[in-house]
Amino acid sequence: MISGMQRPQATAAKTTAAGKGRHVAARIAIHGIILIISLIFVFPLLWMVSSSFKPIGEIFDPGLTIVPRRPTLENYQVAFAALPLLRNFFNSVFVATTFTALSLFFSSLAGFAFAKMQFPGRNSLFLLLLGTMMVPTFVTLLPSFVIISKLGWVDTYQALIVPGVANAFGIFFMRQYIQEVPDELLDAARIDGGSSFTMYRQIVLPLVKPALTALAIMQFMGTWNNFLWPLMVIRSNEMYPIVLAVAALPAANFNTPWGAVMAGTTVAVVPLVLFFLAFQKQFVAGVMRIGLKG
Amino acid sequence: MQAGVAVTQAVPASSLEPRLLTRIWRARGAYLFIAPFYILFAVFGLFPILFSFYLSVVEWSGFAPMQFVGLSNFRALLADDVFWTSLINTVYLWLGHIFMLLLLSLFLALLLNAQSLRFRGLYRAAIYLPNTTAPAAVALVFALIFDFQFGIFNSVLNTIGLPSVNWIGSVNWSKPSIVILNVWNLTGWYMLIILAGLQTIDTTLYEAAAVDGATAMQRLRDVTLPGLRKVLFFCFIVETIGSLQIFAEPFILTKGGPQNSSLSLAMYLYQSAFEFFKLGYASAISIVLFALTILVSVAQAQLWRGEVFAE
């Protein structure tokens, strides 16, 4: 865990008073740089939330007014009147939750089989999976759309949920983690007469909980933020996920109602930001572990 | 159900090789475990790949029956100016952002790797936040920020004495606008991946470098960067595949304009299929996108093997 950046400070601390002064200056400089960059990264989100509470005239005021002078909820009223945003919000919650649950179940089950079971064709089946991970999504998009319309699934929840559940990344991710579960634990369970499914449920799942959490956060955010696929298969305002609904807001009027659009994007974006902040630790830990495997 | 796990251990390799069908039957539990995934995968993962090759050689509006036309979709593409424009735009967007994005991510990861840095978690979260947002939604926020007359970006430029720029409304600046949105959106993610990579570097190398009296710059050049090559290569490939498919950002922020100056290959594919109802033609574009991805990935693998993986 010792980093390149930490070392110079550790050695500098032991040297003279002049060195100490330079060390403090360097530290202030580093904080200054990171602070400015952090503020730049957060700014568009702050600006979005702030603009969503500003009356029309104030949105176009020059100058960096973060706190609205005359805060109003008018923009939210306009946005919610223009589109069924509550329903759209529910659609996103429902689709992302169902998708994540199914994907986690299928990926961990198959990941377990690939990590801990022997069967003819195991390696070729897994290679096939890895191979398709390199194929751009765009190649499968049109044919998948054709299948969805043949099934009569256009404008339904299953069109949003089912096709994406079969993503190779989930299996790959789970297999990496399940491989680390010690075989002795599974052997002991087998001697006790447990079936493979019991092993999966009682031994493997509890041990790979951090991986499941990290994967769940990634899948949930990915589904929530997806734009192109819903754009292709969803036709009615009522079935739009929230991101799609919000993207449709400017087109609904001749003059873009910027206040209402900012209110809409706030509704679409802020829940996920909060969701991330709540699960940040687990998420970062999960991503870090992938890195450790190189 | 007990079958899977123990089969190979239970049957020593020296004993009679059981017939394939028997082995498959014994491992039926394993197949049951992978079945739900593979059934979906076959329908929505594998079949579409093959089907898109088929679609690329037919003419089809989606309503009337398909007509086999051989390679004429591809011939039409070669003669299509809009296709070439979108291809060039896509390459511009890819090369225009990837170096800036990865250098910035690397720089931030190196700064934020120091355990002793206070508020490290806070900074990391701030820089990561944009990555949690939907590009399609925040593109609207950037449309407001980039606004020529009233946007905050131009008023900041004016404050520091620079002239206003017509970001999304001019042929020259539409692509840089998308690049800015892209870098803002993705830096946090790659910073996190590179931070993870930094944890894998053998700490004894730093101790050895310290004993040899190496300066901070020397440690960075001789230990840190070589230790990160695999991770950086991974980032490069993943981001290349992703950015060649860029869609939501130009679709929302610039609508591909003005005058197709920010029309991406993926957007043109979408337009061909859903606005012009030329599904065969759109599939041909997707095959070109596929070929381009493979070409670029292989070329990069060669390049990195030659220059970076060389010990």
Coordinates of C-alpha atoms in Angstrom, one line a residue:
Chain A
M1 CA 0.0 0.0 0.0
I2 CA 3.0 2.3 0.1
S3 CA 2.8 4.6 -2.8
G4 CA 5.2 6.6 -4.9
M5 CA 3.8 9.9 -3.7
Q6 CA 3.9 9.1 0.0
R7 CA 7.6 8.3 0.2
P8 CA 9.1 11.8 -0.4
Q9 CA 6.9 13.1 2.4
A10 CA 8.0 10.4 4.8
T11 CA 11.7 11.1 4.2
A12 CA 11.3 14.8 4.1
A13 CA 9.7 14.8 7.5
K14 CA 12.9 13.5 9.0
T15 CA 15.1 16.3 7.5
T16 CA 15.8 19.9 8.4
A17 CA 13.5 22.7 9.3
A18 CA 13.9 24.1 5.8
G19 CA 12.9 20.8 4.4
K20 CA 9.8 20.8 6.6
G21 CA 8.8 24.2 5.3
R22 CA 9.1 23.0 1.7
H23 CA 7.1 20.0 2.7
V24 CA 4.2 22.1 4.1
A25 CA 4.3 24.2 1.0
A26 CA 4.1 21.2 -1.2
R27 CA 1.3 19.8 0.7
I28 CA -0.7 23.1 0.4
A29 CA 0.0 23.1 -3.3
I30 CA -1.3 19.5 -3.7
H31 CA -4.4 20.3 -1.8
G32 CA -4.9 23.5 -3.8
I33 CA -4.7 21.6 -7.1
I34 CA -7.0 18.8 -6.1
L35 CA -9.5 21.1 -4.5
I36 CA -9.8 23.1 -7.7
I37 CA -10.2 20.0 -9.9
S38 CA -12.7 18.5 -7.5
L39 CA -14.8 21.7 -7.6
I40 CA -14.7 21.8 -11.4
F41 CA -15.9 18.2 -11.4
V42 CA -18.8 18.8 -9.0
F43 CA -19.7 22.2 -10.5
P44 CA -22.0 21.0 -13.4
L45 CA -24.1 19.0 -10.8
L46 CA -24.3 21.9 -8.4
W47 CA -25.3 24.2 -11.3
M48 CA -28.0 21.8 -12.4
V49 CA -29.6 21.6 -8.9
S50 CA -29.2 25.3 -8.4
S51 CA -30.8 26.2 -11.8
S52 CA -33.7 23.9 -11.1
F53 CA -34.7 26.2 -8.3
K54 CA -34.2 29.5 -10.1
P55 CA -37.0 31.4 -11.8
I56 CA -36.7 31.7 -15.6
G57 CA -35.1 35.2 -15.6
E58 CA -32.5 34.2 -13.1
I59 CA -31.2 31.1 -14.9
F60 CA -29.7 33.3 -17.6
D61 CA -28.2 35.8 -15.3
P62 CA -24.5 36.2 -15.8
G63 CA -22.4 35.4 -12.8
L64 CA -21.9 32.4 -10.6
T65 CA -24.9 32.5 -8.4
I66 CA -25.1 29.1 -6.8
V67 CA -27.8 29.8 -4.2
P68 CA -30.9 31.1 -6.1
R69 CA -31.9 34.6 -5.0
R70 CA -35.6 33.9 -5.3
P71 CA -35.9 30.1 -5.0
T72 CA -39.0 28.5 -6.6
L73 CA -40.5 25.1 -7.2
E74 CA -42.2 26.3 -10.4
N75 CA -39.7 24.4 -12.6
Y76 CA -40.6 21.2 -10.9
Q77 CA -44.3 21.9 -11.4
V78 CA -43.8 22.5 -15.1
A79 CA -41.7 19.4 -15.6
F80 CA -44.1 17.1 -13.7
A81 CA -47.0 18.6 -15.7
A82 CA -45.3 18.0 -19.1
L83 CA -44.5 14.4 -18.6
P84 CA -45.6 11.6 -16.2
L85 CA -42.3 11.8 -14.4
L86 CA -43.4 9.9 -11.3
R87 CA -44.4 7.0 -13.4
N88 CA -41.1 7.3 -15.3
F89 CA -39.2 7.3 -12.1
F90 CA -41.0 4.2 -10.9
N91 CA -40.2 2.5 -14.3
S92 CA -36.5 3.2 -13.7
V93 CA -36.6 1.8 -10.2
F94 CA -38.5 -1.3 -11.2
V95 CA -36.4 -2.1 -14.3
A96 CA -33.1 -1.4 -12.6
T97 CA -34.0 -3.5 -9.5
T98 CA -35.4 -6.5 -11.4
F99 CA -32.5 -6.4 -13.9
T100 CA -29.9 -6.3 -11.1
A101 CA -31.5 -9.1 -9.1
L102 CA -31.8 -11.4 -12.2
S103 CA -28.3 -10.6 -13.4
L104 CA -26.8 -11.2 -10.0
F105 CA -28.5 -14.6 -9.6
F106 CA -27.7 -15.8 -13.1
S107 CA -24.1 -14.5 -13.0
S108 CA -23.3 -16.0 -9.6
L109 CA -24.8 -19.3 -10.4
A110 CA -22.9 -19.7 -13.7
G111 CA -19.8 -18.1 -12.2
F112 CA -19.9 -20.8 -9.5
A113 CA -20.2 -23.5 -12.1
F114 CA -17.2 -22.1 -14.1
A115 CA -15.1 -21.6 -11.0
K116 CA -15.7 -24.8 -9.1
M117 CA -17.2 -27.5 -11.3
Q118 CA -15.8 -29.8 -13.9
F119 CA -17.8 -30.5 -17.1
P120 CA -17.1 -31.2 -20.7
G121 CA -16.9 -28.0 -22.8
R122 CA -16.2 -25.8 -19.8
N123 CA -13.3 -24.0 -21.3
S124 CA -14.8 -23.5 -24.8
L125 CA -18.0 -22.2 -23.3
F126 CA -16.1 -19.7 -21.2
L127 CA -13.9 -18.6 -24.1
L128 CA -17.0 -18.0 -26.2
L129 CA -18.2 -15.7 -23.4
L130 CA -14.9 -13.8 -23.3
G131 CA -14.8 -13.5 -27.0
T132 CA -18.2 -11.8 -27.2
M133 CA -17.1 -9.3 -24.5
M134 CA -15.0 -7.7 -27.2
V135 CA -17.9 -7.3 -29.6
P136 CA -19.3 -3.7 -29.6
T137 CA -22.9 -3.6 -28.3
F138 CA -23.9 -1.8 -31.6
V139 CA -23.4 -5.0 -33.5
T140 CA -26.1 -6.9 -31.6
L141 CA -28.5 -3.9 -31.2
L142 CA -30.5 -4.1 -34.5
P143 CA -30.9 -7.9 -34.5
S144 CA -31.9 -7.7 -30.8
F145 CA -34.5 -5.1 -31.7
V146 CA -35.8 -7.3 -34.4
I147 CA -36.2 -10.2 -32.0
I148 CA -37.9 -7.9 -29.5
S149 CA -40.5 -6.8 -32.1
K150 CA -41.1 -10.3 -33.3
L151 CA -41.8 -11.3 -29.7
G152 CA -44.3 -8.5 -29.5
W153 CA -42.3 -7.0 -26.6
V154 CA -41.9 -3.4 -27.9
D155 CA -42.9 -0.9 -25.3
T156 CA -42.8 -3.4 -22.4
Y157 CA -40.7 -3.9 -19.2
Q158 CA -39.4 -7.2 -20.4
A159 CA -37.9 -5.5 -23.4
L160 CA -35.8 -3.4 -21.0
I161 CA -34.9 -6.2 -18.7
V162 CA -34.4 -9.5 -20.4
P163 CA -31.9 -8.9 -23.2
G164 CA -29.3 -7.2 -21.1
V165 CA -29.3 -9.8 -18.3
A166 CA -27.1 -12.1 -20.4
N167 CA -24.1 -9.8 -20.1
A168 CA -20.7 -11.6 -20.1
F169 CA -19.2 -9.2 -17.7
G170 CA -21.3 -10.4 -14.7
I171 CA -20.2 -14.0 -15.1
F172 CA -16.6 -13.1 -15.6
F173 CA -16.6 -10.9 -12.5
M174 CA -18.3 -13.5 -10.3
R175 CA -16.1 -16.3 -11.5
Q176 CA -13.0 -14.3 -10.5
Y177 CA -14.2 -14.0 -7.0
I178 CA -15.7 -17.5 -6.5
Q179 CA -12.4 -19.0 -7.6
E180 CA -10.9 -17.7 -4.4
V181 CA -13.4 -19.6 -2.2
P182 CA -11.3 -22.4 -0.6
D183 CA -12.1 -25.9 -2.0
E184 CA -11.8 -27.4 1.5
L185 CA -15.0 -25.6 2.5
L186 CA -16.9 -27.1 -0.4
D187 CA -15.4 -30.5 0.2
A188 CA -16.5 -30.4 3.8
A189 CA -20.1 -29.5 2.7
R190 CA -20.1 -32.3 0.1
I191 CA -19.1 -34.9 2.8
D192 CA -22.0 -33.6 4.8
G193 CA -24.2 -34.6 1.9
G194 CA -25.0 -31.1 0.6
S195 CA -26.0 -30.7 -3.0
S196 CA -24.3 -28.3 -5.3
F197 CA -27.1 -25.8 -4.9
T198 CA -26.8 -25.9 -1.2
M199 CA -23.1 -25.2 -1.5
Y200 CA -23.8 -22.3 -3.7
R201 CA -26.4 -20.9 -1.4
Q202 CA -24.9 -21.6 2.0
I203 CA -21.2 -21.3 1.4
V204 CA -20.4 -19.4 -1.8
L205 CA -23.0 -16.7 -1.7
P206 CA -22.2 -15.5 1.9
L207 CA -18.5 -15.5 1.1
V208 CA -18.7 -13.4 -2.0
K209 CA -21.1 -10.8 -0.7
P210 CA -18.7 -7.9 -1.3
A211 CA -18.4 -8.9 -5.0
L212 CA -22.2 -9.2 -5.2
T213 CA -22.6 -5.8 -3.7
A214 CA -20.1 -4.2 -6.1
L215 CA -21.6 -5.9 -9.1
A216 CA -25.1 -4.9 -8.0
I217 CA -24.1 -1.2 -7.8
M218 CA -22.5 -1.3 -11.3
Q219 CA -25.5 -3.1 -12.9
F220 CA -28.1 -0.9 -11.2
M221 CA -26.3 2.3 -12.3
G222 CA -25.7 0.9 -15.8
T223 CA -29.4 0.1 -16.3
W224 CA -30.6 3.3 -14.8
N225 CA -28.3 5.4 -17.1
N226 CA -28.9 3.4 -20.2
F227 CA -30.2 5.6 -23.0
L228 CA -29.9 4.0 -26.5
W229 CA -31.7 0.6 -25.9
P230 CA -34.8 2.2 -24.2
L231 CA -34.8 4.8 -27.0
M232 CA -35.2 1.9 -29.5
V233 CA -37.7 -0.3 -27.7
I234 CA -39.9 2.1 -25.8
R235 CA -42.6 4.1 -27.6
S236 CA -45.0 5.6 -25.0
N237 CA -44.4 8.4 -22.5
E238 CA -45.8 6.2 -19.7
M239 CA -43.2 3.5 -20.3
Y240 CA -40.2 5.8 -20.6
P241 CA -37.5 5.3 -18.0
I242 CA -36.7 8.6 -16.3
V243 CA -33.5 9.4 -18.3
L244 CA -35.4 9.0 -21.6
A245 CA -38.3 11.1 -20.3
V246 CA -36.0 13.9 -19.3
A247 CA -34.1 13.8 -22.6
A248 CA -37.5 14.2 -24.3
L249 CA -38.4 17.4 -22.3
P250 CA -36.6 20.0 -24.5
A251 CA -38.3 18.6 -27.6
A252 CA -41.7 18.9 -26.1
N253 CA -41.6 22.7 -26.4
F254 CA -40.5 25.1 -29.1
N255 CA -38.5 27.2 -26.7
T256 CA -36.5 24.9 -24.4
P257 CA -37.9 25.4 -20.9
W258 CA -34.5 25.3 -19.3
G259 CA -35.7 25.5 -15.7
A260 CA -38.0 22.6 -16.2
V261 CA -35.3 20.6 -18.0
M262 CA -32.9 21.2 -15.1
A263 CA -35.6 20.1 -12.7
G264 CA -36.1 16.9 -14.7
T265 CA -32.4 16.1 -14.9
T266 CA -32.1 16.7 -11.2
V267 CA -34.8 14.1 -10.6
A268 CA -33.1 11.7 -13.0
V269 CA -29.5 12.2 -11.7
V270 CA -29.5 13.0 -8.0
P271 CA -31.0 9.7 -6.8
L272 CA -28.1 7.9 -8.3
V273 CA -25.6 10.3 -6.9
L274 CA -27.1 9.7 -3.4
F275 CA -27.2 5.9 -4.1
F276 CA -23.5 6.0 -5.0
L277 CA -22.6 8.1 -1.9
A278 CA -24.5 5.6 0.3
F279 CA -22.6 2.5 -1.1
Q280 CA -19.4 4.2 -2.0
K281 CA -17.2 2.1 0.4
Q282 CA -18.5 -1.2 -0.9
F283 CA -18.3 0.0 -4.5
V284 CA -14.7 1.3 -4.3
A285 CA -13.6 -1.9 -2.4
G286 CA -15.1 -4.1 -5.2
V287 CA -13.4 -2.2 -8.0
M288 CA -10.1 -2.2 -6.1
R289 CA -10.3 -6.0 -5.8
I290 CA -10.6 -6.4 -9.5
G291 CA -7.4 -4.4 -9.9
L292 CA -5.6 -6.6 -7.4
K293 CA -6.0 -9.5 -9.7
G294 CA -4.3 -7.5 -12.5
Chain B
M1 CA -27.0 -32.3 -8.2
Q2 CA -24.0 -33.6 -6.5
A3 CA -22.4 -34.4 -9.7
G4 CA -20.4 -31.4 -10.8
V5 CA -17.8 -30.6 -8.3
A6 CA -16.2 -33.9 -7.6
V7 CA -16.4 -35.7 -10.9
T8 CA -12.8 -35.4 -12.0
Q9 CA -11.4 -36.1 -8.6
A10 CA -13.6 -39.1 -8.1
V11 CA -12.6 -40.7 -11.4
P12 CA -8.8 -41.0 -11.5
A13 CA -7.4 -40.2 -14.9
S14 CA -5.8 -43.7 -15.2
S15 CA -9.1 -45.5 -15.0
L16 CA -11.4 -46.2 -18.0
E17 CA -12.1 -43.0 -19.8
P18 CA -15.9 -42.7 -19.4
R19 CA -17.8 -42.0 -22.6
L20 CA -18.5 -38.3 -23.3
L21 CA -22.3 -38.7 -22.9
T22 CA -21.7 -40.3 -19.5
R23 CA -19.5 -37.5 -18.4
I24 CA -22.1 -35.0 -19.6
W25 CA -24.8 -36.8 -17.7
R26 CA -22.7 -36.8 -14.6
A27 CA -22.1 -33.1 -14.9
R28 CA -25.8 -32.3 -15.5
G29 CA -25.9 -30.1 -12.3
A30 CA -23.3 -27.8 -13.8
Y31 CA -25.2 -27.4 -17.0
L32 CA -28.3 -26.6 -15.1
F33 CA -26.3 -23.8 -13.3
I34 CA -25.2 -22.2 -16.5
A35 CA -28.4 -22.9 -18.5
P36 CA -30.4 -19.8 -17.6
F37 CA -27.5 -17.6 -18.6
Y38 CA -26.6 -19.4 -21.8
I39 CA -30.2 -19.6 -23.1
L40 CA -30.5 -15.8 -22.9
F41 CA -26.9 -15.4 -24.1
A42 CA -27.7 -17.5 -27.2
V43 CA -30.8 -15.5 -28.0
F44 CA -29.6 -12.0 -27.3
G45 CA -25.8 -12.3 -27.4
L46 CA -24.7 -14.9 -30.0
F47 CA -27.5 -15.1 -32.5
P48 CA -27.6 -11.3 -33.0
I49 CA -24.0 -11.2 -34.0
L50 CA -24.6 -13.8 -36.7
F51 CA -27.9 -12.2 -37.7
S52 CA -26.3 -8.7 -38.1
F53 CA -23.9 -10.2 -40.7
Y54 CA -26.9 -11.5 -42.5
L55 CA -28.8 -8.2 -42.3
S56 CA -25.8 -6.4 -43.8
V57 CA -26.3 -8.1 -47.1
V58 CA -30.1 -7.6 -47.4
E59 CA -32.3 -4.6 -48.1
W60 CA -35.0 -4.3 -45.5
S61 CA -37.3 -1.5 -44.4
G62 CA -38.5 -3.6 -41.4
F63 CA -42.0 -4.1 -43.0
A64 CA -41.7 -5.6 -46.5
P65 CA -39.9 -8.9 -46.9
M66 CA -36.1 -8.8 -47.0
Q67 CA -34.2 -8.8 -50.3
F68 CA -30.8 -10.2 -50.7
V69 CA -28.5 -7.6 -52.3
G70 CA -25.0 -9.0 -51.8
L71 CA -22.4 -6.4 -51.0
S72 CA -24.3 -3.4 -52.4
N73 CA -24.9 -1.9 -48.9
F74 CA -21.2 -1.8 -48.4
R75 CA -20.6 -0.3 -51.9
A76 CA -23.2 2.3 -51.1
L77 CA -21.4 3.1 -47.8
L78 CA -18.2 3.8 -49.6
A79 CA -19.9 6.3 -51.9
D80 CA -21.8 7.9 -49.0
D81 CA -20.3 11.3 -47.9
V82 CA -22.3 11.3 -44.6
F83 CA -20.9 7.9 -43.7
W84 CA -17.3 9.2 -44.2
T85 CA -18.0 12.3 -42.3
S86 CA -19.4 10.3 -39.4
L87 CA -16.4 7.9 -39.5
I88 CA -14.0 10.8 -39.4
N89 CA -15.9 12.5 -36.6
T90 CA -15.9 9.3 -34.6
V91 CA -12.1 8.9 -34.9
Y92 CA -11.7 12.6 -34.0
L93 CA -13.8 12.1 -30.9
W94 CA -11.9 9.0 -29.9
L95 CA -8.3 10.4 -30.4
G96 CA -9.4 13.9 -29.2
H97 CA -10.4 12.7 -25.7
I98 CA -8.5 9.4 -24.9
F99 CA -5.1 10.8 -24.2
M100 CA -6.4 13.8 -22.2
L101 CA -8.8 11.5 -20.3
L102 CA -6.2 8.9 -19.4
L103 CA -3.4 11.4 -18.5
L104 CA -5.8 13.3 -16.2
S105 CA -7.0 10.1 -14.6
L106 CA -3.4 9.0 -14.1
F107 CA -2.4 12.4 -12.7
L108 CA -5.3 12.3 -10.2
A109 CA -4.8 8.7 -9.3
L110 CA -1.1 9.4 -8.4
L111 CA -2.1 12.5 -6.3
L112 CA -4.9 10.7 -4.5
N113 CA -2.9 7.5 -3.8
A114 CA -0.9 9.0 -0.9
Q115 CA -2.3 7.5 2.3
S116 CA -1.2 10.6 4.2
L117 CA -3.3 13.0 2.1
R118 CA -6.2 14.3 4.2
F119 CA -9.7 14.3 2.7
R120 CA -8.5 11.8 0.2
G121 CA -11.9 10.0 0.2
L122 CA -13.8 13.2 -0.2
Y123 CA -11.7 14.3 -3.2
R124 CA -12.0 10.8 -4.7
A125 CA -15.8 10.9 -4.3
A126 CA -16.1 14.4 -5.8
I127 CA -14.1 13.4 -8.9
Y128 CA -16.0 10.1 -9.2
L129 CA -19.5 11.6 -8.9
P130 CA -19.9 12.6 -12.6
N131 CA -19.5 9.0 -13.5
T132 CA -22.7 8.1 -11.7
T133 CA -24.7 10.4 -13.9
A134 CA -26.5 9.4 -17.2
P135 CA -24.6 11.0 -20.1
A136 CA -28.0 11.6 -21.9
A137 CA -29.3 13.6 -18.9
V138 CA -26.2 15.6 -18.0
A139 CA -25.7 16.5 -21.7
L140 CA -28.7 18.8 -21.2
V141 CA -26.9 20.4 -18.2
F142 CA -23.9 21.0 -20.5
A143 CA -26.1 22.4 -23.2
L144 CA -27.1 25.1 -20.7
I145 CA -23.5 25.6 -19.5
F146 CA -22.2 25.8 -23.1
D147 CA -25.0 28.2 -24.3
F148 CA -23.4 30.9 -26.5
Q149 CA -25.3 33.9 -25.1
F150 CA -26.1 33.0 -21.5
G151 CA -24.0 30.0 -20.7
I152 CA -21.8 30.2 -17.6
F153 CA -18.8 28.8 -19.5
N154 CA -18.6 31.8 -21.8
S155 CA -19.2 34.2 -19.0
V156 CA -16.2 32.7 -17.1
L157 CA -14.1 33.0 -20.3
N158 CA -15.2 36.6 -20.6
T159 CA -14.2 37.3 -17.0
I160 CA -10.7 36.2 -17.6
G161 CA -10.5 38.2 -20.8
L162 CA -11.2 35.6 -23.4
P163 CA -13.9 35.9 -26.2
S164 CA -17.1 33.9 -26.1
V165 CA -17.0 30.6 -28.0
N166 CA -20.0 29.2 -29.9
W167 CA -19.5 25.8 -28.3
I168 CA -22.4 23.6 -29.6
G169 CA -23.5 25.8 -32.4
S170 CA -20.4 25.9 -34.5
V171 CA -18.7 23.4 -36.8
N172 CA -15.3 23.9 -35.1
W173 CA -16.4 23.6 -31.5
S174 CA -19.2 21.0 -31.5
K175 CA -16.7 18.1 -31.2
P176 CA -14.6 19.7 -28.5
S177 CA -17.8 20.3 -26.5
I178 CA -18.5 16.6 -26.6
V179 CA -14.9 15.8 -25.7
I180 CA -15.3 18.0 -22.6
L181 CA -18.5 16.3 -21.5
N182 CA -16.9 12.9 -22.1
V183 CA -13.7 13.7 -20.1
W184 CA -15.8 15.1 -17.3
N185 CA -18.0 12.0 -17.2
L186 CA -15.3 9.3 -17.4
T187 CA -12.3 10.6 -15.5
G188 CA -13.5 9.3 -12.1
W189 CA -13.9 5.8 -13.4
Y190 CA -10.5 5.5 -14.9
M191 CA -8.9 7.2 -11.9
L192 CA -10.4 4.5 -9.8
I193 CA -9.1 1.7 -12.1
I194 CA -5.6 3.2 -12.1
L195 CA -5.8 3.6 -8.3
A196 CA -6.6 -0.1 -8.1
G197 CA -3.6 -0.7 -10.4
L198 CA -1.3 1.3 -8.1
Q199 CA -2.1 -1.1 -5.2
T200 CA -0.7 -4.0 -7.1
I201 CA 2.8 -2.6 -7.5
D202 CA 5.3 -4.5 -5.3
T203 CA 6.2 -2.2 -2.4
T204 CA 9.7 -3.6 -2.1
L205 CA 10.5 -1.9 -5.4
Y206 CA 9.9 1.4 -3.8
E207 CA 12.1 0.5 -0.8
A208 CA 14.9 -0.6 -3.1
A209 CA 14.6 2.6 -5.1
A210 CA 14.7 4.6 -1.8
V211 CA 17.9 2.7 -0.8
D212 CA 19.4 3.6 -4.1
G213 CA 18.6 7.3 -3.5
A214 CA 16.1 7.6 -6.4
T215 CA 14.3 11.0 -6.6
A216 CA 10.5 11.1 -6.7
M217 CA 10.6 11.6 -10.5
Q218 CA 12.9 8.6 -10.9
R219 CA 10.6 6.4 -8.8
L220 CA 7.7 7.5 -10.9
R221 CA 9.5 6.8 -14.2
D222 CA 11.2 3.5 -13.2
V223 CA 8.8 1.9 -10.8
T224 CA 5.3 3.4 -10.9
L225 CA 4.7 3.8 -14.6
P226 CA 6.2 0.4 -15.6
G227 CA 4.0 -1.2 -12.9
L228 CA 1.0 0.4 -14.4
R229 CA 1.4 -0.7 -18.0
K230 CA -1.1 -3.5 -17.9
V231 CA -3.7 -1.4 -16.3
L232 CA -3.1 1.5 -18.7
F233 CA -3.3 -0.9 -21.6
F234 CA -6.6 -2.2 -20.3
C235 CA -8.0 1.3 -19.9
F236 CA -6.9 2.2 -23.4
I237 CA -8.6 -0.8 -25.0
V238 CA -11.8 -0.5 -23.0
E239 CA -12.1 3.2 -23.6
T240 CA -11.4 2.8 -27.3
I241 CA -14.2 0.2 -27.7
G242 CA -16.5 2.4 -25.7
S243 CA -15.8 5.7 -27.5
L244 CA -16.0 4.3 -31.0
Q245 CA -19.7 3.6 -30.1
I246 CA -20.3 7.1 -28.8
F247 CA -24.0 8.0 -29.1
A248 CA -25.9 9.7 -26.3
E249 CA -23.6 12.7 -25.9
P250 CA -23.8 13.9 -29.6
F251 CA -27.4 12.8 -29.8
I252 CA -28.5 15.0 -27.0
L253 CA -25.9 17.8 -26.8
T254 CA -25.4 18.7 -30.5
K255 CA -27.9 16.4 -32.3
G256 CA -25.0 15.6 -34.6
G257 CA -24.8 19.1 -35.9
P258 CA -24.2 21.7 -37.0
Q259 CA -24.0 20.3 -40.6
N260 CA -23.2 16.8 -39.3
S261 CA -20.0 18.2 -37.7
S262 CA -20.5 16.0 -34.7
L263 CA -22.5 13.1 -36.2
S264 CA -20.9 9.9 -34.9
L265 CA -20.9 6.5 -36.6
A266 CA -23.3 5.1 -34.0
M267 CA -25.7 8.1 -34.5
Y268 CA -25.7 7.6 -38.3
L269 CA -26.4 3.9 -37.7
Y270 CA -29.4 4.8 -35.5
Q271 CA -30.7 7.4 -38.0
S272 CA -30.4 4.9 -40.9
A273 CA -32.4 2.3 -39.0
F274 CA -35.0 4.3 -37.2
E275 CA -35.4 7.5 -39.3
F276 CA -34.7 6.2 -42.8
F277 CA -35.8 2.6 -42.2
K278 CA -32.8 1.1 -43.9
L279 CA -32.1 -1.8 -41.6
G280 CA -29.7 -3.5 -44.0
Y281 CA -27.7 -0.4 -44.5
A282 CA -27.6 0.3 -40.8
S283 CA -26.3 -3.3 -40.2
A284 CA -23.6 -2.7 -42.8
I285 CA -22.6 0.3 -40.6
S286 CA -22.5 -1.9 -37.6
I287 CA -20.2 -4.3 -39.3
V288 CA -17.9 -1.5 -40.2
L289 CA -17.9 -0.4 -36.6
F290 CA -17.1 -4.0 -35.6
A291 CA -14.2 -4.2 -38.0
L292 CA -12.9 -0.8 -36.9
T293 CA -13.0 -2.0 -33.3
I294 CA -11.1 -5.2 -34.0
L295 CA -8.6 -3.4 -36.2
V296 CA -7.9 -0.7 -33.6
S297 CA -7.7 -3.2 -30.7
V298 CA -5.3 -5.5 -32.5
A299 CA -3.1 -2.5 -33.6
Q300 CA -3.0 -1.3 -30.0
A301 CA -2.1 -4.7 -28.7
Q302 CA 0.8 -4.8 -31.2
L303 CA 1.9 -1.3 -30.4
W304 CA 1.8 -1.8 -26.6
R305 CA 3.5 -5.2 -26.9
G306 CA 6.3 -3.6 -28.9
E307 CA 6.9 -0.5 -26.9
V308 CA 5.6 -0.9 -23.4
F309 CA 5.7 -4.6 -22.7
A310 CA 9.3 -4.9 -23.9
E311 CA 11.4 -5.5 -20.7

